[in-house]
PDB file of C-alpha atoms and ligand atoms in Angstrom:
ATOM      1  CA  MET A   1     -12.198   1.619 -14.351  1.00 96.00           C
ATOM      2  CA  ILE A   2     -11.580  -1.164 -11.893  1.00 97.00           C
ATOM      3  CA  LEU A   3      -8.144  -2.719 -12.377  1.00 98.00           C
ATOM      4  CA  PRO A   4      -7.175  -6.266 -11.398  1.00 98.00           C
ATOM      5  CA  ILE A   5      -5.220  -6.441  -8.146  1.00 98.00           C
ATOM      6  CA  TYR A   6      -2.023  -8.478  -8.464  1.00 98.00           C
ATOM      7  CA  ILE A   7      -1.791 -11.278  -5.948  1.00 98.00           C
ATOM      8  CA  TYR A   8       1.101 -12.565  -3.815  1.00 98.00           C
ATOM      9  CA  GLY A   9       3.541 -14.498  -5.952  1.00 97.00           C
ATOM     10  CA  HIS A  10       3.401 -12.120  -8.908  1.00 97.00           C
ATOM     11  CA  PRO A  11       6.917 -10.818  -9.575  1.00 97.00           C
ATOM     12  CA  VAL A  12       5.778  -7.206 -10.027  1.00 98.00           C
ATOM     13  CA  LEU A  13       5.088  -7.082  -6.266  1.00 98.00           C
ATOM     14  CA  ARG A  14       8.830  -7.616  -5.692  1.00 98.00           C
ATOM     15  CA  LYS A  15      10.100  -4.854  -7.983  1.00 98.00           C
ATOM     16  CA  VAL A  16      11.671  -1.694  -6.641  1.00 98.00           C
ATOM     17  CA  THR A  17       9.679   1.049  -8.344  1.00 98.00           C
ATOM     18  CA  ARG A  18      11.113   4.144 -10.001  1.00 97.00           C
ATOM     19  CA  ASP A  19      10.198   7.804  -9.698  1.00 98.00           C
ATOM     20  CA  ILE A  20       7.966   8.938 -12.531  1.00 97.00           C
ATOM     21  CA  ASP A  21       8.335  11.994 -14.708  1.00 95.00           C
ATOM     22  CA  ALA A  22       5.060  13.374 -13.466  1.00 88.00           C
ATOM     23  CA  ASN A  23       4.837  16.087 -16.139  1.00 89.00           C
ATOM     24  CA  SER A  24       4.869  13.649 -19.009  1.00 91.00           C
ATOM     25  CA  TYR A  25       3.392  10.510 -17.469  1.00 94.00           C
ATOM     26  CA  PRO A  26       0.648   9.263 -19.750  1.00 90.00           C
ATOM     27  CA  ASN A  27      -2.853   9.484 -18.260  1.00 95.00           C
ATOM     28  CA  LEU A  28      -1.671  10.114 -14.695  1.00 97.00           C
ATOM     29  CA  LYS A  29      -5.047  11.461 -13.609  1.00 97.00           C
ATOM     30  CA  GLU A  30      -6.833   8.484 -15.099  1.00 98.00           C
ATOM     31  CA  LEU A  31      -4.463   6.073 -13.335  1.00 98.00           C
ATOM     32  CA  ILE A  32      -5.062   7.794  -9.991  1.00 98.00           C
ATOM     33  CA  ASP A  33      -8.847   7.693 -10.489  1.00 98.00           C
ATOM     34  CA  ASN A  34      -8.606   4.006 -11.400  1.00 98.00           C
ATOM     35  CA  MET A  35      -6.460   3.242  -8.356  1.00 98.00           C
ATOM     36  CA  PHE A  36      -8.996   4.864  -6.017  1.00 98.00           C
ATOM     37  CA  GLU A  37     -11.912   3.112  -7.729  1.00 98.00           C
ATOM     38  CA  THR A  38     -10.088  -0.242  -7.527  1.00 98.00           C
ATOM     39  CA  MET A  39      -9.227   0.297  -3.854  1.00 98.00           C
ATOM     40  CA  TYR A  40     -12.787   1.263  -2.884  1.00 97.00           C
ATOM     41  CA  GLN A  41     -14.278  -1.686  -4.709  1.00 97.00           C
ATOM     42  CA  ALA A  42     -11.944  -4.029  -2.799  1.00 97.00           C
ATOM     43  CA  GLU A  43     -12.647  -2.164   0.481  1.00 96.00           C
ATOM     44  CA  GLY A  44      -9.017  -1.231   1.097  1.00 96.00           C
ATOM     45  CA  VAL A  45      -7.563   1.896   2.711  1.00 96.00           C
ATOM     46  CA  GLY A  46      -4.454   1.989   0.536  1.00 98.00           C
ATOM     47  CA  LEU A  47      -3.221   0.787  -2.838  1.00 98.00           C
ATOM     48  CA  ALA A  48       0.228   0.985  -4.422  1.00 98.00           C
ATOM     49  CA  ALA A  49       1.077   0.965  -8.136  1.00 98.00           C
ATOM     50  CA  PRO A  50       2.785  -2.481  -8.100  1.00 98.00           C
ATOM     51  CA  GLN A  51      -0.546  -3.912  -6.896  1.00 98.00           C
ATOM     52  CA  VAL A  52      -2.009  -2.927 -10.267  1.00 98.00           C
ATOM     53  CA  GLY A  53       1.048  -4.158 -12.147  1.00 98.00           C
ATOM     54  CA  LEU A  54       3.047  -0.933 -12.454  1.00 98.00           C
ATOM     55  CA  GLU A  55       6.664  -0.333 -11.465  1.00 98.00           C
ATOM     56  CA  ASP A  56       6.022   3.323 -10.684  1.00 98.00           C
ATOM     57  CA  ARG A  57       6.499   5.164  -7.411  1.00 98.00           C
ATOM     58  CA  ILE A  58       2.851   5.979  -6.707  1.00 98.00           C
ATOM     59  CA  PHE A  59       0.379   5.034  -3.995  1.00 98.00           C
ATOM     60  CA  VAL A  60      -3.005   6.223  -2.808  1.00 98.00           C
ATOM     61  CA  VAL A  61      -4.665   6.083   0.602  1.00 98.00           C
ATOM     62  CA  ASP A  62      -8.100   7.014   1.866  1.00 97.00           C
ATOM     63  CA  LEU A  63      -8.738   6.843   5.589  1.00 94.00           C
ATOM     64  CA  SER A  64     -11.576   9.377   5.517  1.00 91.00           C
ATOM     65  CA  PRO A  65     -14.298   6.683   5.796  1.00 89.00           C
ATOM     66  CA  LEU A  66     -12.726   5.703   9.153  1.00 87.00           C
ATOM     67  CA  ALA A  67     -12.844   9.228  10.601  1.00 88.00           C
ATOM     68  CA  ASP A  68     -14.651   9.447  13.931  1.00 91.00           C
ATOM     69  CA  GLU A  69     -14.411  11.305  17.237  1.00 91.00           C
ATOM     70  CA  GLU A  70     -11.377   9.293  18.237  1.00 89.00           C
ATOM     71  CA  HIS A  71      -9.622   9.837  14.895  1.00 88.00           C
ATOM     72  CA  PRO A  72     -10.677  13.212  13.453  1.00 89.00           C
ATOM     73  CA  GLU A  73      -7.291  13.365  11.660  1.00 87.00           C
ATOM     74  CA  PHE A  74      -8.475  10.688   9.215  1.00 90.00           C
ATOM     75  CA  LYS A  75     -10.972  13.107   7.700  1.00 90.00           C
ATOM     76  CA  GLY A  76      -8.611  14.793   5.249  1.00 87.00           C
ATOM     77  CA  MET A  77      -6.663  11.622   4.528  1.00 92.00           C
ATOM     78  CA  LYS A  78      -7.681  10.926   0.974  1.00 96.00           C
ATOM     79  CA  LYS A  79      -4.273  11.391  -0.582  1.00 97.00           C
ATOM     80  CA  VAL A  80      -2.075  10.600  -3.539  1.00 98.00           C
ATOM     81  CA  PHE A  81       1.673  10.085  -3.027  1.00 98.00           C
ATOM     82  CA  ILE A  82       3.808  10.398  -6.169  1.00 98.00           C
ATOM     83  CA  ASN A  83       7.599   9.894  -6.060  1.00 98.00           C
ATOM     84  CA  ALA A  84       7.304   9.308  -2.337  1.00 98.00           C
ATOM     85  CA  HIS A  85      10.439   9.070  -0.241  1.00 98.00           C
ATOM     86  CA  ILE A  86      10.477   8.500   3.514  1.00 98.00           C
ATOM     87  CA  THR A  87      13.336  10.621   4.854  1.00 98.00           C
ATOM     88  CA  GLU A  88      13.015   9.932   8.600  1.00 98.00           C
ATOM     89  CA  ARG A  89      11.457   7.343  10.866  1.00 97.00           C
ATOM     90  CA  GLY A  90      11.138   7.657  14.614  1.00 97.00           C
ATOM     91  CA  GLY A  91       9.066   7.275  17.721  1.00 95.00           C
ATOM     92  CA  ASP A  92       8.251   3.989  19.409  1.00 97.00           C
ATOM     93  CA  MET A  93       7.915   0.700  17.619  1.00 98.00           C
ATOM     94  CA  VAL A  94       4.191  -0.142  17.663  1.00 98.00           C
ATOM     95  CA  ILE A  95       2.586  -3.497  16.901  1.00 97.00           C
ATOM     96  CA  ALA A  96      -0.761  -3.686  15.106  1.00 97.00           C
ATOM     97  CA  GLU A  97      -2.584  -6.028  12.765  1.00 97.00           C
ATOM     98  CA  GLU A  98      -2.342  -5.489   9.021  1.00 98.00           C
ATOM     99  CA  GLY A  99      -3.749  -7.013   5.891  1.00 98.00           C
ATOM    100  CA  CYS A 100      -3.144  -6.394   2.200  1.00 98.00           C
ATOM    101  CA  LEU A 101      -5.360  -6.515  -0.881  1.00 98.00           C
ATOM    102  CA  SER A 102      -2.592  -8.501  -2.612  1.00 98.00           C
ATOM    103  CA  ILE A 103      -2.589 -11.117   0.181  1.00 98.00           C
ATOM    104  CA  PRO A 104      -6.289 -11.864   0.768  1.00 97.00           C
ATOM    105  CA  GLY A 105      -7.198 -13.806   3.895  1.00 95.00           C
ATOM    106  CA  VAL A 106      -3.971 -13.104   5.787  1.00 97.00           C
ATOM    107  CA  HIS A 107      -3.953 -10.711   8.748  1.00 97.00           C
ATOM    108  CA  GLU A 108      -0.938 -10.517  11.011  1.00 97.00           C
ATOM    109  CA  LYS A 109       0.638  -8.226  13.559  1.00 97.00           C
ATOM    110  CA  VAL A 110       3.433  -6.015  12.251  1.00 98.00           C
ATOM    111  CA  SER A 111       5.818  -3.815  14.227  1.00 97.00           C
ATOM    112  CA  ARG A 112       6.498  -0.356  12.752  1.00 98.00           C
ATOM    113  CA  GLU A 113       7.823   3.033  13.764  1.00 98.00           C
ATOM    114  CA  ASP A 114       5.129   5.377  15.033  1.00 98.00           C
ATOM    115  CA  GLU A 115       6.338   8.451  13.158  1.00 98.00           C
ATOM    116  CA  ILE A 116       7.645   9.171   9.670  1.00 98.00           C
ATOM    117  CA  ARG A 117       8.656  12.096   7.545  1.00 98.00           C
ATOM    118  CA  ILE A 118       7.875  11.769   3.843  1.00 98.00           C
ATOM    119  CA  SER A 119       8.430  13.890   0.757  1.00 98.00           C
ATOM    120  CA  TYR A 120       6.110  13.446  -2.225  1.00 98.00           C
ATOM    121  CA  LEU A 121       4.122  15.116  -4.979  1.00 98.00           C
ATOM    122  CA  ASP A 122       0.350  15.249  -4.767  1.00 97.00           C
ATOM    123  CA  GLU A 123      -2.056  14.707  -7.689  1.00 96.00           C
ATOM    124  CA  ASN A 124      -1.535  18.342  -8.749  1.00 95.00           C
ATOM    125  CA  LEU A 125       2.249  17.752  -8.699  1.00 96.00           C
ATOM    126  CA  GLN A 126       2.684  20.041  -5.701  1.00 97.00           C
ATOM    127  CA  ALA A 127       5.636  19.009  -3.533  1.00 98.00           C
ATOM    128  CA  HIS A 128       5.082  18.199   0.153  1.00 98.00           C
ATOM    129  CA  ASP A 129       7.317  17.331   3.080  1.00 98.00           C
ATOM    130  CA  GLN A 130       5.123  16.005   5.834  1.00 97.00           C
ATOM    131  CA  ILE A 131       5.262  14.244   9.200  1.00 97.00           C
ATOM    132  CA  TYR A 132       2.687  11.552   9.961  1.00 96.00           C
ATOM    133  CA  LYS A 133       2.104   9.713  13.222  1.00 95.00           C
ATOM    134  CA  GLY A 134       0.164   6.734  14.530  1.00 94.00           C
ATOM    135  CA  TYR A 135      -2.138   4.772  12.242  1.00 94.00           C
ATOM    136  CA  LEU A 136      -1.551   7.214   9.366  1.00 95.00           C
ATOM    137  CA  ALA A 137       2.183   6.520   9.600  1.00 97.00           C
ATOM    138  CA  ARG A 138       1.440   2.782   9.620  1.00 97.00           C
ATOM    139  CA  VAL A 139      -0.733   2.834   6.497  1.00 98.00           C
ATOM    140  CA  ILE A 140       1.756   5.028   4.660  1.00 98.00           C
ATOM    141  CA  GLN A 141       4.665   2.742   5.616  1.00 98.00           C
ATOM    142  CA  HIS A 142       2.724  -0.325   4.442  1.00 98.00           C
ATOM    143  CA  GLU A 143       2.016   1.267   1.048  1.00 98.00           C
ATOM    144  CA  TYR A 144       5.522   2.692   0.836  1.00 98.00           C
ATOM    145  CA  ASP A 145       6.979  -0.783   1.389  1.00 98.00           C
ATOM    146  CA  HIS A 146       5.133  -1.914  -1.756  1.00 98.00           C
ATOM    147  CA  LEU A 147       7.198   0.643  -3.707  1.00 98.00           C
ATOM    148  CA  ASP A 148      10.331  -1.176  -2.572  1.00 98.00           C
ATOM    149  CA  GLY A 149       9.019  -4.668  -3.267  1.00 98.00           C
ATOM    150  CA  ILE A 150       8.379  -5.371   0.433  1.00 98.00           C
ATOM    151  CA  LEU A 151       5.210  -7.072   1.694  1.00 98.00           C
ATOM    152  CA  PHE A 152       3.920  -7.067   5.281  1.00 98.00           C
ATOM    153  CA  THR A 153       4.319 -10.836   5.449  1.00 98.00           C
ATOM    154  CA  ASP A 154       8.088 -10.262   5.148  1.00 97.00           C
ATOM    155  CA  LYS A 155       7.932  -8.571   8.555  1.00 97.00           C
ATOM    156  CA  ILE A 156       6.060 -11.171  10.599  1.00 96.00           C
ATOM    157  CA  SER A 157       7.647 -13.712  12.925  1.00 94.00           C
ATOM    158  CA  LEU A 158       9.076 -16.978  11.646  1.00 94.00           C
ATOM    159  CA  LEU A 159       6.309 -18.845  13.463  1.00 96.00           C
ATOM    160  CA  ARG A 160       3.558 -16.761  11.838  1.00 96.00           C
ATOM    161  CA  LYS A 161       5.261 -17.197   8.452  1.00 95.00           C
ATOM    162  CA  ARG A 162       5.076 -20.955   8.958  1.00 96.00           C
ATOM    163  CA  MET A 163       1.432 -20.711  10.022  1.00 96.00           C
ATOM    164  CA  ASN A 164       0.585 -18.905   6.784  1.00 96.00           C
ATOM    165  CA  LYS A 165       2.868 -20.901   4.500  1.00 97.00           C
ATOM    166  CA  SER A 166       0.192 -23.015   2.812  1.00 96.00           C
ATOM    167  CA  LYS A 167      -2.030 -19.996   2.113  1.00 96.00           C
ATOM    168  CA  LEU A 168       0.900 -18.125   0.591  1.00 97.00           C
ATOM    169  CA  THR A 169       2.059 -21.136  -1.424  1.00 97.00           C
ATOM    170  CA  ASN A 170      -1.463 -21.527  -2.792  1.00 96.00           C
ATOM    171  CA  MET A 171      -1.517 -17.854  -3.810  1.00 96.00           C
ATOM    172  CA  GLU A 172       1.783 -18.362  -5.633  1.00 96.00           C
ATOM    173  CA  LYS A 173       0.100 -21.176  -7.539  1.00 95.00           C
ATOM    174  CA  GLY A 174      -2.899 -19.023  -8.400  1.00 94.00           C
ATOM    175  CA  LYS A 175      -5.182 -20.788  -5.930  1.00 95.00           C
ATOM    176  CA  VAL A 176      -6.993 -17.968  -4.175  1.00 95.00           C
ATOM    177  CA  ALA A 177     -10.608 -17.026  -3.585  1.00 90.00           C
ATOM    178  CA  CYS A 178     -11.476 -13.382  -3.555  1.00 91.00           C
ATOM    179  CA  ASP A 179     -14.548 -11.215  -4.184  1.00 94.00           C
ATOM    180  CA  TYR A 180     -12.696  -8.534  -6.162  1.00 97.00           C
ATOM    181  CA  ARG A 181     -10.961  -8.642  -9.536  1.00 96.00           C
ATOM    182  CA  ILE A 182      -7.482 -10.168  -9.248  1.00 97.00           C
ATOM    183  CA  LYS A 183      -4.525 -11.277 -11.327  1.00 96.00           C
ATOM    184  CA  THR A 184      -2.380 -14.176 -10.217  1.00 95.00           C
ATOM    185  CA  VAL A 185       0.977 -15.227 -11.589  1.00 89.00           C
ATOM    186  CA  ARG A 186      -0.568 -18.163 -13.431  1.00 73.00           C
TER     187      ARG A 186
HETATM  188 NI1   NI B 201      -0.607  -3.984   0.790  1.00 67.84          NI
END
C-alpha cells in the first residue's frame, strides 16, 4: 500500500524517534513493504519512518537501480535499517547535492562525512555492525538524520536557506505541488 509522505512543516518530521521492540512490533513486515512501495512510487532512494508519520527508528534505502560499472557496490543496497545507531563517523567532509521526498522541489549541496559505522537490525531482525563509505554513507546519513528530527535543509548555508525560504514557508502552509501522495500539516 502506498502511504502518504509527510511534507516539511509537519511536526512528526521533527521528532526524535525511538527504538522499536522488533519482536512484537505490529505488522513490521507490512510496514517495510509499504515503505518500499511508497519510496519507489515517489522515485526516492531512501525513506524514513517519520516521513510516513511514525516515530519509530526505521528507514529503508534502495540504491540498486543506480548500480552501474562505476558503482557496482549499489547492487546489493536494498536494505532495511531497524533501531539504527551510527557509532562512528570519519573520513573527509564531502559536499554533494541532496533532495528529500518530504521537501519536494528543493535540492541543495550538503557537506557530510565520507565514512560511517552503523549498527542496526535487518528485516529478519539479524544484527549488523557495518561500515559504509561514499554515496552509500551519504544516503544512510540523510535517512538517519530523519530519525533524529533533522532535515537536510538544516545543514545548508544561511544564504541558501534564505533562497529557499518562500518554498519552505509555503510547504509549512500546505501549499505544495507534488506528483505523489502527500500529507501536509494543514
Ligand atoms: Ni529525506
